[in-house]
Amino acid sequence: MKLLIPLFCLLILSGCKSDVNAEANEQTELDSTLLAKNINLPDTEVELLPEAKKHVVQWVNYITAQNEINNLKSASLNQVIESAKPISQIMQSLKTTVPDTLKSKAVDARLNVLSTKAQVLEQLASRRNKNLEQISKTAQEIPVEFNNFKLQLNELFLKSLEDFERELDKLEREQDSISQATERIKDSV
């Protein structure tokens, strides 16, 4: 009887250890699957207005950042983790090299958000115990913030209400001159 109690305890402990190992193996398989899976990014991308394109085509850091965002679209979570530090560095250099023609408080604010998101991604990726869901979520937010930044660049070149009124007045004058010319031609015939 004395021998049965320790044997029974040993049997229970080995059963518990198997459950723990099974859970650890299951978690490792799940993590491996998540790491190989591509992250879901939004399909919509903001196009820059022609005026804004003229200014960013010379901005090397913008082009580099755009390429990095394009690379994220086909990246697995593992690739995102590996490139988190370069992404953070690229977004930081983008923030510090804004051309004078594009400087505004709104653009700076968007660049701050973008740089902060990239730094958060870098911090999450450098942790020993990585939270893959948080990394994926943050990686998905970076292209969204980059689109918001491009929207802000476009807004710098949108015409004001006064510009539209001037164009409308000009069109009305042209229409008046065309209609007057048409009437003169009818009168002469």
Coordinates of C-alpha atoms in Angstrom, one line a residue:
M1 CA 0.0 0.0 0.0
K2 CA 2.9 2.4 0.8
L3 CA 4.3 1.7 -2.6
L4 CA 1.0 2.5 -4.4
I5 CA 0.7 6.0 -3.1
P6 CA 4.1 7.3 -4.4
L7 CA 3.5 5.4 -7.7
F8 CA 0.1 7.0 -8.0
C9 CA 1.6 10.5 -7.4
L10 CA 4.4 9.8 -10.0
L11 CA 1.8 8.7 -12.5
I12 CA -0.3 11.9 -11.9
L13 CA 2.8 14.1 -12.2
S14 CA 4.0 12.5 -15.5
G15 CA 0.5 13.0 -16.9
C16 CA 0.5 16.7 -16.0
K17 CA 3.9 17.1 -17.6
S18 CA 2.6 15.6 -20.8
D19 CA -0.2 18.0 -20.9
V20 CA 2.2 21.0 -20.4
N21 CA 4.4 19.7 -23.2
A22 CA 1.5 19.2 -25.5
E23 CA 0.3 22.8 -24.8
A24 CA 3.8 24.1 -25.4
N25 CA 4.1 22.2 -28.7
E26 CA 0.6 23.4 -29.8
Q27 CA 1.6 27.0 -29.0
T28 CA 4.9 26.7 -30.9
E29 CA 3.0 25.3 -33.9
L30 CA 0.5 28.2 -33.7
D31 CA 3.3 30.7 -33.5
S32 CA 5.1 29.2 -36.5
T33 CA 1.9 29.4 -38.5
L34 CA 1.3 33.0 -37.5
L35 CA 4.9 33.9 -38.3
A36 CA 4.7 32.5 -41.8
K37 CA 1.3 34.1 -42.5
N38 CA 1.2 37.5 -44.4
I39 CA -0.3 40.4 -42.5
N40 CA -3.6 41.8 -43.7
L41 CA -3.1 45.3 -45.0
P42 CA -5.8 47.7 -46.4
D43 CA -6.1 47.5 -50.2
T44 CA -6.7 51.2 -50.6
E45 CA -3.8 53.5 -51.2
V46 CA -3.9 57.3 -51.4
E47 CA -2.5 58.7 -54.6
L48 CA -0.6 62.0 -54.4
L49 CA -1.8 64.9 -56.4
P50 CA 0.4 65.9 -59.3
E51 CA 1.6 69.0 -57.4
A52 CA 2.5 66.9 -54.3
K53 CA 4.3 64.4 -56.5
K54 CA 6.5 67.1 -57.9
H55 CA 7.8 67.8 -54.4
V56 CA 8.2 64.3 -53.1
V57 CA 9.9 62.9 -56.3
Q58 CA 13.1 64.6 -55.1
W59 CA 12.7 63.5 -51.5
V60 CA 14.8 60.3 -51.2
N61 CA 13.5 59.4 -47.7
Y62 CA 9.9 59.6 -48.9
I63 CA 10.7 57.2 -51.8
T64 CA 12.4 54.8 -49.4
A65 CA 9.5 54.9 -46.9
Q66 CA 7.0 54.3 -49.8
N67 CA 9.1 51.3 -50.9
E68 CA 9.1 49.9 -47.3
I69 CA 5.3 50.3 -47.1
N70 CA 5.0 48.5 -50.4
N71 CA 7.2 45.7 -49.0
L72 CA 4.9 45.3 -46.0
K73 CA 2.1 44.4 -48.3
S74 CA 3.6 41.1 -49.2
A75 CA 5.5 40.5 -45.9
S76 CA 5.0 37.7 -43.5
L77 CA 4.8 38.5 -39.8
N78 CA 8.3 37.1 -39.4
Q79 CA 9.6 39.4 -42.1
V80 CA 7.9 42.3 -40.4
I81 CA 9.6 41.4 -37.1
E82 CA 13.0 41.3 -38.9
S83 CA 12.5 44.6 -40.6
A84 CA 11.0 46.5 -37.6
K85 CA 14.2 48.3 -36.8
P86 CA 14.9 49.5 -40.4
I87 CA 11.2 50.6 -40.7
S88 CA 11.6 52.6 -37.5
Q89 CA 14.8 54.2 -38.7
I90 CA 13.3 55.1 -42.1
M91 CA 10.2 56.7 -40.6
Q92 CA 12.4 58.7 -38.2
S93 CA 14.6 59.9 -41.1
L94 CA 11.5 60.8 -43.1
K95 CA 10.3 62.9 -40.1
T96 CA 13.6 64.8 -39.9
T97 CA 14.2 65.5 -43.6
V98 CA 10.9 67.2 -44.6
P99 CA 11.5 69.7 -47.5
D100 CA 10.7 73.3 -46.7
T101 CA 8.0 73.3 -49.4
L102 CA 6.1 70.5 -47.5
K103 CA 6.5 71.7 -43.9
S104 CA 3.4 72.4 -42.0
K105 CA 2.1 71.6 -38.5
A106 CA -0.4 69.1 -39.9
V107 CA 2.4 67.2 -41.9
D108 CA 4.6 67.2 -38.9
A109 CA 1.8 65.8 -36.8
R110 CA 1.2 63.0 -39.3
L111 CA 4.9 62.2 -39.4
N112 CA 5.1 62.1 -35.6
V113 CA 2.3 59.5 -35.5
L114 CA 3.9 57.5 -38.2
S115 CA 7.3 57.6 -36.5
T116 CA 5.7 56.6 -33.2
K117 CA 3.9 53.6 -34.7
A118 CA 7.2 52.5 -36.2
Q119 CA 9.0 52.8 -32.9
V120 CA 6.2 50.8 -31.2
L121 CA 6.6 48.1 -33.8
E122 CA 10.3 48.0 -33.2
Q123 CA 9.8 47.7 -29.4
L124 CA 7.3 44.9 -29.8
A125 CA 9.5 43.1 -32.2
S126 CA 12.6 43.3 -29.9
R127 CA 10.9 41.8 -26.9
R128 CA 11.9 38.4 -25.8
N129 CA 8.3 37.2 -25.4
K130 CA 6.7 38.6 -28.5
N131 CA 3.0 39.2 -28.7
L132 CA 2.4 38.3 -32.3
E133 CA -1.1 39.8 -32.4
Q134 CA 0.1 43.2 -31.2
I135 CA 2.9 43.1 -33.7
S136 CA 0.5 42.3 -36.5
K137 CA -2.0 45.0 -35.4
T138 CA 0.8 47.6 -35.2
A139 CA 2.2 46.6 -38.6
Q140 CA -1.3 47.0 -40.1
E141 CA -1.6 50.5 -38.7
I142 CA 1.7 51.8 -40.3
P143 CA 0.4 51.8 -43.9
V144 CA -2.8 53.4 -42.7
E145 CA -0.8 56.2 -41.1
F146 CA 1.3 56.5 -44.2
N147 CA -1.9 57.0 -46.2
N148 CA -3.0 59.6 -43.7
F149 CA 0.4 61.3 -44.2
K150 CA -0.1 61.3 -48.0
L151 CA -3.6 62.8 -47.6
Q152 CA -2.1 65.6 -45.5
L153 CA 0.5 66.2 -48.3
N154 CA -2.3 66.4 -50.8
E155 CA -4.2 68.9 -48.6
L156 CA -1.2 71.3 -48.9
F157 CA -1.9 71.6 -52.6
L158 CA -5.7 71.8 -52.6
K159 CA -7.2 75.0 -53.9
S160 CA -8.9 77.3 -51.5
L161 CA -12.5 78.5 -51.8
E162 CA -11.2 81.9 -53.2
D163 CA -9.2 80.0 -55.9
F164 CA -12.4 78.2 -56.9
E165 CA -14.4 81.4 -57.0
R166 CA -11.7 83.0 -59.2
E167 CA -11.8 80.1 -61.6
L168 CA -15.6 80.2 -61.6
D169 CA -15.5 83.9 -62.4
K170 CA -13.0 83.3 -65.2
L171 CA -15.2 80.6 -66.7
E172 CA -18.3 82.8 -66.5
R173 CA -16.4 85.6 -68.4
E174 CA -15.3 83.1 -71.0
Q175 CA -18.8 81.8 -71.4
D176 CA -20.1 85.4 -71.7
S177 CA -17.6 86.2 -74.4
I178 CA -18.4 83.0 -76.3
S179 CA -22.1 83.7 -76.1
Q180 CA -21.5 87.3 -77.3
A181 CA -19.4 86.1 -80.2
T182 CA -22.1 83.6 -81.1
E183 CA -24.7 86.4 -81.1
R184 CA -22.6 88.6 -83.3
I185 CA -22.1 85.8 -85.8
K186 CA -25.9 85.2 -85.9
D187 CA -26.6 88.9 -86.4
S188 CA -24.1 89.1 -89.3
V189 CA -25.6 86.1 -91.1

